[in-house]
């Protein structure tokens, strides 16, 4: 291995500039209770510290809490840009020390003595417990939907990995479809399962990225991908079929929108065929129908 040292300041700042420009943003649909608790708690710590600092020097413990709260508030900008529970895990890790101090016995005794004049602070610990429990339940439910217990009879082993029976059989069927194509080596796949399917089929197209959705970040990446795709001129291009559940629930509607943009671009050279084994099949048009038109990005 090696340490990936950036070759220039431009390479170092590329990802920062991309996300600062609004890449990957989503509209706020539901307010996550965990994110709301973190914001209110960290903001109150920071405000209390600033007000204390005006009158006297800050205690070391409060300085540390203020520093952690400031970082947590800064990191929340990622969640604000893309409000998904998945984007809270790093913030939860940073937030843990503040949660631990909130349950300090001396602090709890103080809160108990001041219950009447300060009900909001007294409610903070149980609200935190509830928020963490709800978040934990969401994670547990997601894991249960992807994994099956060994020896339960409901699992299927795929390339050495134990999967839920329905998901495993679906992946094997999709791999069989690719292997049974007239010319599988001239096939490109756009799928959420960008790791198991290549292992099962031996199909590794020389494209700019393995997971074409997640690693196509900027317009320049998309242009590079499309240029390389037309240069390869595959006879068949396969997409995850919309009516079939994808193998891994990553991307959702964003991934579908990405596929639609690719399909719109290749429509002058490829024609949509059947939907089979969870694949939306696109085949190259006859030479007489394609003309000399160039791809549009």
PDB file of C-alpha atoms in Angstrom, residues 20-199:
ATOM      1  CA  UNK A  20     -19.688  23.249  -0.825  1.00  0.00           C
ATOM      2  CA  UNK A  21     -21.296  23.817  -4.208  1.00  0.00           C
ATOM      3  CA  UNK A  22     -24.318  21.775  -3.081  1.00  0.00           C
ATOM      4  CA  UNK A  23     -23.416  18.389  -4.550  1.00  0.00           C
ATOM      5  CA  UNK A  24     -25.582  15.566  -3.231  1.00  0.00           C
ATOM      6  CA  UNK A  25     -28.088  17.855  -1.554  1.00  0.00           C
ATOM      7  CA  UNK A  26     -31.604  16.677  -0.718  1.00  0.00           C
ATOM      8  CA  UNK A  27     -34.729  18.571   0.376  1.00  0.00           C
ATOM      9  CA  UNK A  28     -35.605  18.415   4.067  1.00  0.00           C
ATOM     10  CA  UNK A  29     -38.687  16.219   4.332  1.00  0.00           C
ATOM     11  CA  UNK A  30     -38.696  14.947   7.922  1.00  0.00           C
ATOM     12  CA  UNK A  31     -36.863  16.352  10.939  1.00  0.00           C
ATOM     13  CA  UNK A  32     -34.737  13.667  12.567  1.00  0.00           C
ATOM     14  CA  UNK A  33     -35.171  13.708  16.343  1.00  0.00           C
ATOM     15  CA  UNK A  34     -31.520  12.796  16.923  1.00  0.00           C
ATOM     16  CA  UNK A  35     -30.269  15.669  14.736  1.00  0.00           C
ATOM     17  CA  UNK A  36     -32.601  18.107  16.488  1.00  0.00           C
ATOM     18  CA  UNK A  37     -31.424  17.021  19.971  1.00  0.00           C
ATOM     19  CA  UNK A  38     -27.759  17.308  18.951  1.00  0.00           C
ATOM     20  CA  UNK A  39     -28.283  20.792  17.537  1.00  0.00           C
ATOM     21  CA  UNK A  40     -30.196  22.125  20.557  1.00  0.00           C
ATOM     22  CA  UNK A  41     -27.818  20.569  23.086  1.00  0.00           C
ATOM     23  CA  UNK A  42     -24.622  21.722  21.346  1.00  0.00           C
ATOM     24  CA  UNK A  43     -26.004  25.218  20.755  1.00  0.00           C
ATOM     25  CA  UNK A  44     -26.946  25.519  24.439  1.00  0.00           C
ATOM     26  CA  UNK A  45     -23.449  24.407  25.514  1.00  0.00           C
ATOM     27  CA  UNK A  46     -21.828  26.939  23.212  1.00  0.00           C
ATOM     28  CA  UNK A  47     -24.150  29.752  24.305  1.00  0.00           C
ATOM     29  CA  UNK A  48     -23.618  28.964  27.973  1.00  0.00           C
ATOM     30  CA  UNK A  49     -19.853  28.959  27.479  1.00  0.00           C
ATOM     31  CA  UNK A  50     -19.853  32.317  25.720  1.00  0.00           C
ATOM     32  CA  UNK A  51     -21.999  33.902  28.446  1.00  0.00           C
ATOM     33  CA  UNK A  52     -19.740  32.451  31.143  1.00  0.00           C
ATOM     34  CA  UNK A  53     -16.631  33.650  29.336  1.00  0.00           C
ATOM     35  CA  UNK A  54     -17.867  37.245  29.518  1.00  0.00           C
ATOM     36  CA  UNK A  55     -17.724  37.277  33.307  1.00  0.00           C
ATOM     37  CA  UNK A  56     -14.892  34.922  34.232  1.00  0.00           C
ATOM     38  CA  UNK A  57     -12.291  32.534  32.809  1.00  0.00           C
ATOM     39  CA  UNK A  58     -13.651  29.247  31.536  1.00  0.00           C
ATOM     40  CA  UNK A  59     -13.061  25.998  33.410  1.00  0.00           C
ATOM     41  CA  UNK A  60     -11.028  23.388  31.454  1.00  0.00           C
ATOM     42  CA  UNK A  61     -13.991  20.976  31.302  1.00  0.00           C
ATOM     43  CA  UNK A  62     -16.249  23.642  29.821  1.00  0.00           C
ATOM     44  CA  UNK A  63     -13.604  24.571  27.248  1.00  0.00           C
ATOM     45  CA  UNK A  64     -13.484  20.971  26.056  1.00  0.00           C
ATOM     46  CA  UNK A  65     -17.274  20.753  25.916  1.00  0.00           C
ATOM     47  CA  UNK A  66     -17.430  23.991  23.920  1.00  0.00           C
ATOM     48  CA  UNK A  67     -14.826  22.706  21.465  1.00  0.00           C
ATOM     49  CA  UNK A  68     -16.725  19.447  20.927  1.00  0.00           C
ATOM     50  CA  UNK A  69     -20.043  21.299  20.580  1.00  0.00           C
ATOM     51  CA  UNK A  70     -18.527  23.672  18.010  1.00  0.00           C
ATOM     52  CA  UNK A  71     -17.188  20.776  15.925  1.00  0.00           C
ATOM     53  CA  UNK A  72     -20.511  18.936  16.141  1.00  0.00           C
ATOM     54  CA  UNK A  73     -22.401  22.023  14.941  1.00  0.00           C
ATOM     55  CA  UNK A  74     -19.950  22.410  12.059  1.00  0.00           C
ATOM     56  CA  UNK A  75     -20.323  18.746  11.101  1.00  0.00           C
ATOM     57  CA  UNK A  76     -24.102  19.101  11.150  1.00  0.00           C
ATOM     58  CA  UNK A  77     -23.739  21.108   7.942  1.00  0.00           C
ATOM     59  CA  UNK A  78     -23.266  17.756   6.145  1.00  0.00           C
ATOM     60  CA  UNK A  79     -26.620  16.615   7.499  1.00  0.00           C
ATOM     61  CA  UNK A  80     -28.277  19.923   6.578  1.00  0.00           C
ATOM     62  CA  UNK A  81     -26.990  19.523   3.011  1.00  0.00           C
ATOM     63  CA  UNK A  82     -28.197  15.901   2.825  1.00  0.00           C
ATOM     64  CA  UNK A  83     -30.693  15.150   5.626  1.00  0.00           C
ATOM     65  CA  UNK A  84     -30.383  11.385   5.914  1.00  0.00           C
ATOM     66  CA  UNK A  85     -29.897   9.407   9.139  1.00  0.00           C
ATOM     67  CA  UNK A  86     -26.820   7.802   7.571  1.00  0.00           C
ATOM     68  CA  UNK A  87     -25.070  11.184   7.649  1.00  0.00           C
ATOM     69  CA  UNK A  88     -25.336  11.376  11.442  1.00  0.00           C
ATOM     70  CA  UNK A  89     -23.033   8.512  12.391  1.00  0.00           C
ATOM     71  CA  UNK A  90     -19.813  10.542  12.538  1.00  0.00           C
ATOM     72  CA  UNK A  91     -21.582  13.288  14.474  1.00  0.00           C
ATOM     73  CA  UNK A  92     -22.954  10.726  16.949  1.00  0.00           C
ATOM     74  CA  UNK A  93     -19.404   9.506  17.545  1.00  0.00           C
ATOM     75  CA  UNK A  94     -18.260  13.056  18.265  1.00  0.00           C
ATOM     76  CA  UNK A  95     -21.352  13.745  20.362  1.00  0.00           C
ATOM     77  CA  UNK A  96     -20.832  10.753  22.704  1.00  0.00           C
ATOM     78  CA  UNK A  97     -18.622  12.603  25.267  1.00  0.00           C
ATOM     79  CA  UNK A  98     -21.302  15.261  25.672  1.00  0.00           C
ATOM     80  CA  UNK A  99     -23.950  12.595  26.280  1.00  0.00           C
ATOM     81  CA  UNK A 100     -21.778  10.917  28.923  1.00  0.00           C
ATOM     82  CA  UNK A 101     -21.276  14.156  30.832  1.00  0.00           C
ATOM     83  CA  UNK A 102     -25.022  14.818  30.711  1.00  0.00           C
ATOM     84  CA  UNK A 103     -25.521  11.679  32.815  1.00  0.00           C
ATOM     85  CA  UNK A 104     -22.917  12.617  35.431  1.00  0.00           C
ATOM     86  CA  UNK A 105     -24.447  11.869  38.909  1.00  0.00           C
ATOM     87  CA  UNK A 106     -23.623  15.318  40.219  1.00  0.00           C
ATOM     88  CA  UNK A 107     -25.240  16.957  37.221  1.00  0.00           C
ATOM     89  CA  UNK A 108     -28.320  14.760  37.537  1.00  0.00           C
ATOM     90  CA  UNK A 109     -28.580  15.626  41.249  1.00  0.00           C
ATOM     91  CA  UNK A 110     -28.378  19.318  40.395  1.00  0.00           C
ATOM     92  CA  UNK A 111     -31.045  18.927  37.708  1.00  0.00           C
ATOM     93  CA  UNK A 112     -33.272  17.049  40.144  1.00  0.00           C
ATOM     94  CA  UNK A 113     -32.984  19.815  42.757  1.00  0.00           C
ATOM     95  CA  UNK A 114     -33.861  22.443  40.146  1.00  0.00           C
ATOM     96  CA  UNK A 115     -36.699  20.515  38.500  1.00  0.00           C
ATOM     97  CA  UNK A 116     -39.330  23.174  39.057  1.00  0.00           C
ATOM     98  CA  UNK A 117     -37.442  26.234  37.775  1.00  0.00           C
ATOM     99  CA  UNK A 118     -35.628  24.364  34.988  1.00  0.00           C
ATOM    100  CA  UNK A 119     -37.901  21.671  33.521  1.00  0.00           C
ATOM    101  CA  UNK A 120     -36.293  21.784  30.081  1.00  0.00           C
ATOM    102  CA  UNK A 121     -32.873  20.702  31.362  1.00  0.00           C
ATOM    103  CA  UNK A 122     -34.482  18.016  33.501  1.00  0.00           C
ATOM    104  CA  UNK A 123     -36.126  16.542  30.397  1.00  0.00           C
ATOM    105  CA  UNK A 124     -32.862  16.395  28.435  1.00  0.00           C
ATOM    106  CA  UNK A 125     -31.584  12.972  29.652  1.00  0.00           C
ATOM    107  CA  UNK A 126     -34.824  11.062  28.956  1.00  0.00           C
ATOM    108  CA  UNK A 127     -35.167  12.781  25.578  1.00  0.00           C
ATOM    109  CA  UNK A 128     -31.613  11.750  24.716  1.00  0.00           C
ATOM    110  CA  UNK A 129     -32.319   8.165  25.723  1.00  0.00           C
ATOM    111  CA  UNK A 130     -35.465   8.120  23.595  1.00  0.00           C
ATOM    112  CA  UNK A 131     -33.697   9.632  20.593  1.00  0.00           C
ATOM    113  CA  UNK A 132     -30.816   7.148  20.779  1.00  0.00           C
ATOM    114  CA  UNK A 133     -33.253   4.250  21.168  1.00  0.00           C
ATOM    115  CA  UNK A 134     -35.228   5.305  18.094  1.00  0.00           C
ATOM    116  CA  UNK A 135     -32.042   5.689  16.044  1.00  0.00           C
ATOM    117  CA  UNK A 136     -30.748   2.309  17.237  1.00  0.00           C
ATOM    118  CA  UNK A 137     -34.041   0.660  16.262  1.00  0.00           C
ATOM    119  CA  UNK A 138     -33.815   2.141  12.757  1.00  0.00           C
ATOM    120  CA  UNK A 139     -30.291   0.765  12.306  1.00  0.00           C
ATOM    121  CA  UNK A 140     -31.331  -2.644  13.667  1.00  0.00           C
ATOM    122  CA  UNK A 141     -34.294  -2.870  11.305  1.00  0.00           C
ATOM    123  CA  UNK A 142     -32.099  -2.012   8.319  1.00  0.00           C
ATOM    124  CA  UNK A 143     -29.561  -4.683   9.263  1.00  0.00           C
ATOM    125  CA  UNK A 144     -32.259  -7.314   9.729  1.00  0.00           C
ATOM    126  CA  UNK A 145     -33.534  -6.635   6.233  1.00  0.00           C
ATOM    127  CA  UNK A 146     -30.074  -7.337   4.754  1.00  0.00           C
ATOM    128  CA  UNK A 147     -28.782 -10.208   6.877  1.00  0.00           C
ATOM    129  CA  UNK A 148     -30.058 -13.639   7.825  1.00  0.00           C
ATOM    130  CA  UNK A 149     -28.924 -15.816  10.702  1.00  0.00           C
ATOM    131  CA  UNK A 150     -26.540 -18.602   9.880  1.00  0.00           C
ATOM    132  CA  UNK A 151     -28.205 -22.016   9.827  1.00  0.00           C
ATOM    133  CA  UNK A 152     -31.743 -20.622   9.827  1.00  0.00           C
ATOM    134  CA  UNK A 153     -32.523 -22.155   6.436  1.00  0.00           C
ATOM    135  CA  UNK A 154     -33.371 -18.762   4.963  1.00  0.00           C
ATOM    136  CA  UNK A 155     -29.860 -17.839   3.844  1.00  0.00           C
ATOM    137  CA  UNK A 156     -28.030 -18.316   0.558  1.00  0.00           C
ATOM    138  CA  UNK A 157     -24.239 -18.282   0.210  1.00  0.00           C
ATOM    139  CA  UNK A 158     -23.093 -16.088  -2.665  1.00  0.00           C
ATOM    140  CA  UNK A 159     -19.362 -15.864  -3.351  1.00  0.00           C
ATOM    141  CA  UNK A 160     -18.663 -16.843   0.259  1.00  0.00           C
ATOM    142  CA  UNK A 161     -21.125 -14.328   1.715  1.00  0.00           C
ATOM    143  CA  UNK A 162     -24.325 -15.399   3.489  1.00  0.00           C
ATOM    144  CA  UNK A 163     -27.274 -13.386   2.214  1.00  0.00           C
ATOM    145  CA  UNK A 164     -30.996 -13.383   2.840  1.00  0.00           C
ATOM    146  CA  UNK A 165     -32.551 -16.035   0.617  1.00  0.00           C
ATOM    147  CA  UNK A 166     -34.589 -13.714  -1.614  1.00  0.00           C
ATOM    148  CA  UNK A 167     -31.675 -11.297  -2.140  1.00  0.00           C
ATOM    149  CA  UNK A 168     -29.194 -14.122  -2.780  1.00  0.00           C
ATOM    150  CA  UNK A 169     -31.395 -15.848  -5.327  1.00  0.00           C
ATOM    151  CA  UNK A 170     -32.030 -12.520  -7.074  1.00  0.00           C
ATOM    152  CA  UNK A 171     -28.305 -11.809  -7.422  1.00  0.00           C
ATOM    153  CA  UNK A 172     -27.605 -15.336  -8.732  1.00  0.00           C
ATOM    154  CA  UNK A 173     -30.406 -14.995 -11.288  1.00  0.00           C
ATOM    155  CA  UNK A 174     -29.031 -11.674 -12.483  1.00  0.00           C
ATOM    156  CA  UNK A 175     -25.525 -13.131 -12.783  1.00  0.00           C
ATOM    157  CA  UNK A 176     -26.898 -16.114 -14.786  1.00  0.00           C
ATOM    158  CA  UNK A 177     -28.635 -13.697 -17.153  1.00  0.00           C
ATOM    159  CA  UNK A 178     -25.323 -11.945 -17.873  1.00  0.00           C
ATOM    160  CA  UNK A 179     -23.431 -15.214 -18.385  1.00  0.00           C
ATOM    161  CA  UNK A 180     -26.098 -16.423 -20.849  1.00  0.00           C
ATOM    162  CA  UNK A 181     -25.862 -13.333 -23.065  1.00  0.00           C
ATOM    163  CA  UNK A 182     -24.504 -13.953 -26.586  1.00  0.00           C
ATOM    164  CA  UNK A 183     -21.420 -11.814 -25.849  1.00  0.00           C
ATOM    165  CA  UNK A 184     -21.175 -11.160 -22.086  1.00  0.00           C
ATOM    166  CA  UNK A 185     -17.707  -9.627 -22.385  1.00  0.00           C
ATOM    167  CA  UNK A 186     -19.194  -6.788 -24.416  1.00  0.00           C
ATOM    168  CA  UNK A 187     -21.672  -5.908 -21.676  1.00  0.00           C
ATOM    169  CA  UNK A 188     -21.662  -2.951 -19.273  1.00  0.00           C
ATOM    170  CA  UNK A 189     -23.797  -2.997 -16.142  1.00  0.00           C
ATOM    171  CA  UNK A 190     -25.156  -0.102 -14.079  1.00  0.00           C
ATOM    172  CA  UNK A 191     -26.134  -1.698 -10.786  1.00  0.00           C
ATOM    173  CA  UNK A 192     -26.268  -0.974  -7.081  1.00  0.00           C
ATOM    174  CA  UNK A 193     -24.484  -4.293  -6.622  1.00  0.00           C
ATOM    175  CA  UNK A 194     -21.164  -3.261  -8.081  1.00  0.00           C
ATOM    176  CA  UNK A 195     -19.051  -5.790  -6.162  1.00  0.00           C
ATOM    177  CA  UNK A 196     -20.762  -9.200  -6.049  1.00  0.00           C
ATOM    178  CA  UNK A 197     -21.942  -9.179  -9.670  1.00  0.00           C
ATOM    179  CA  UNK A 198     -18.443  -8.676 -11.122  1.00  0.00           C
ATOM    180  CA  UNK A 199     -17.159 -11.458  -8.858  1.00  0.00           C
TER     181      UNK A 199
END
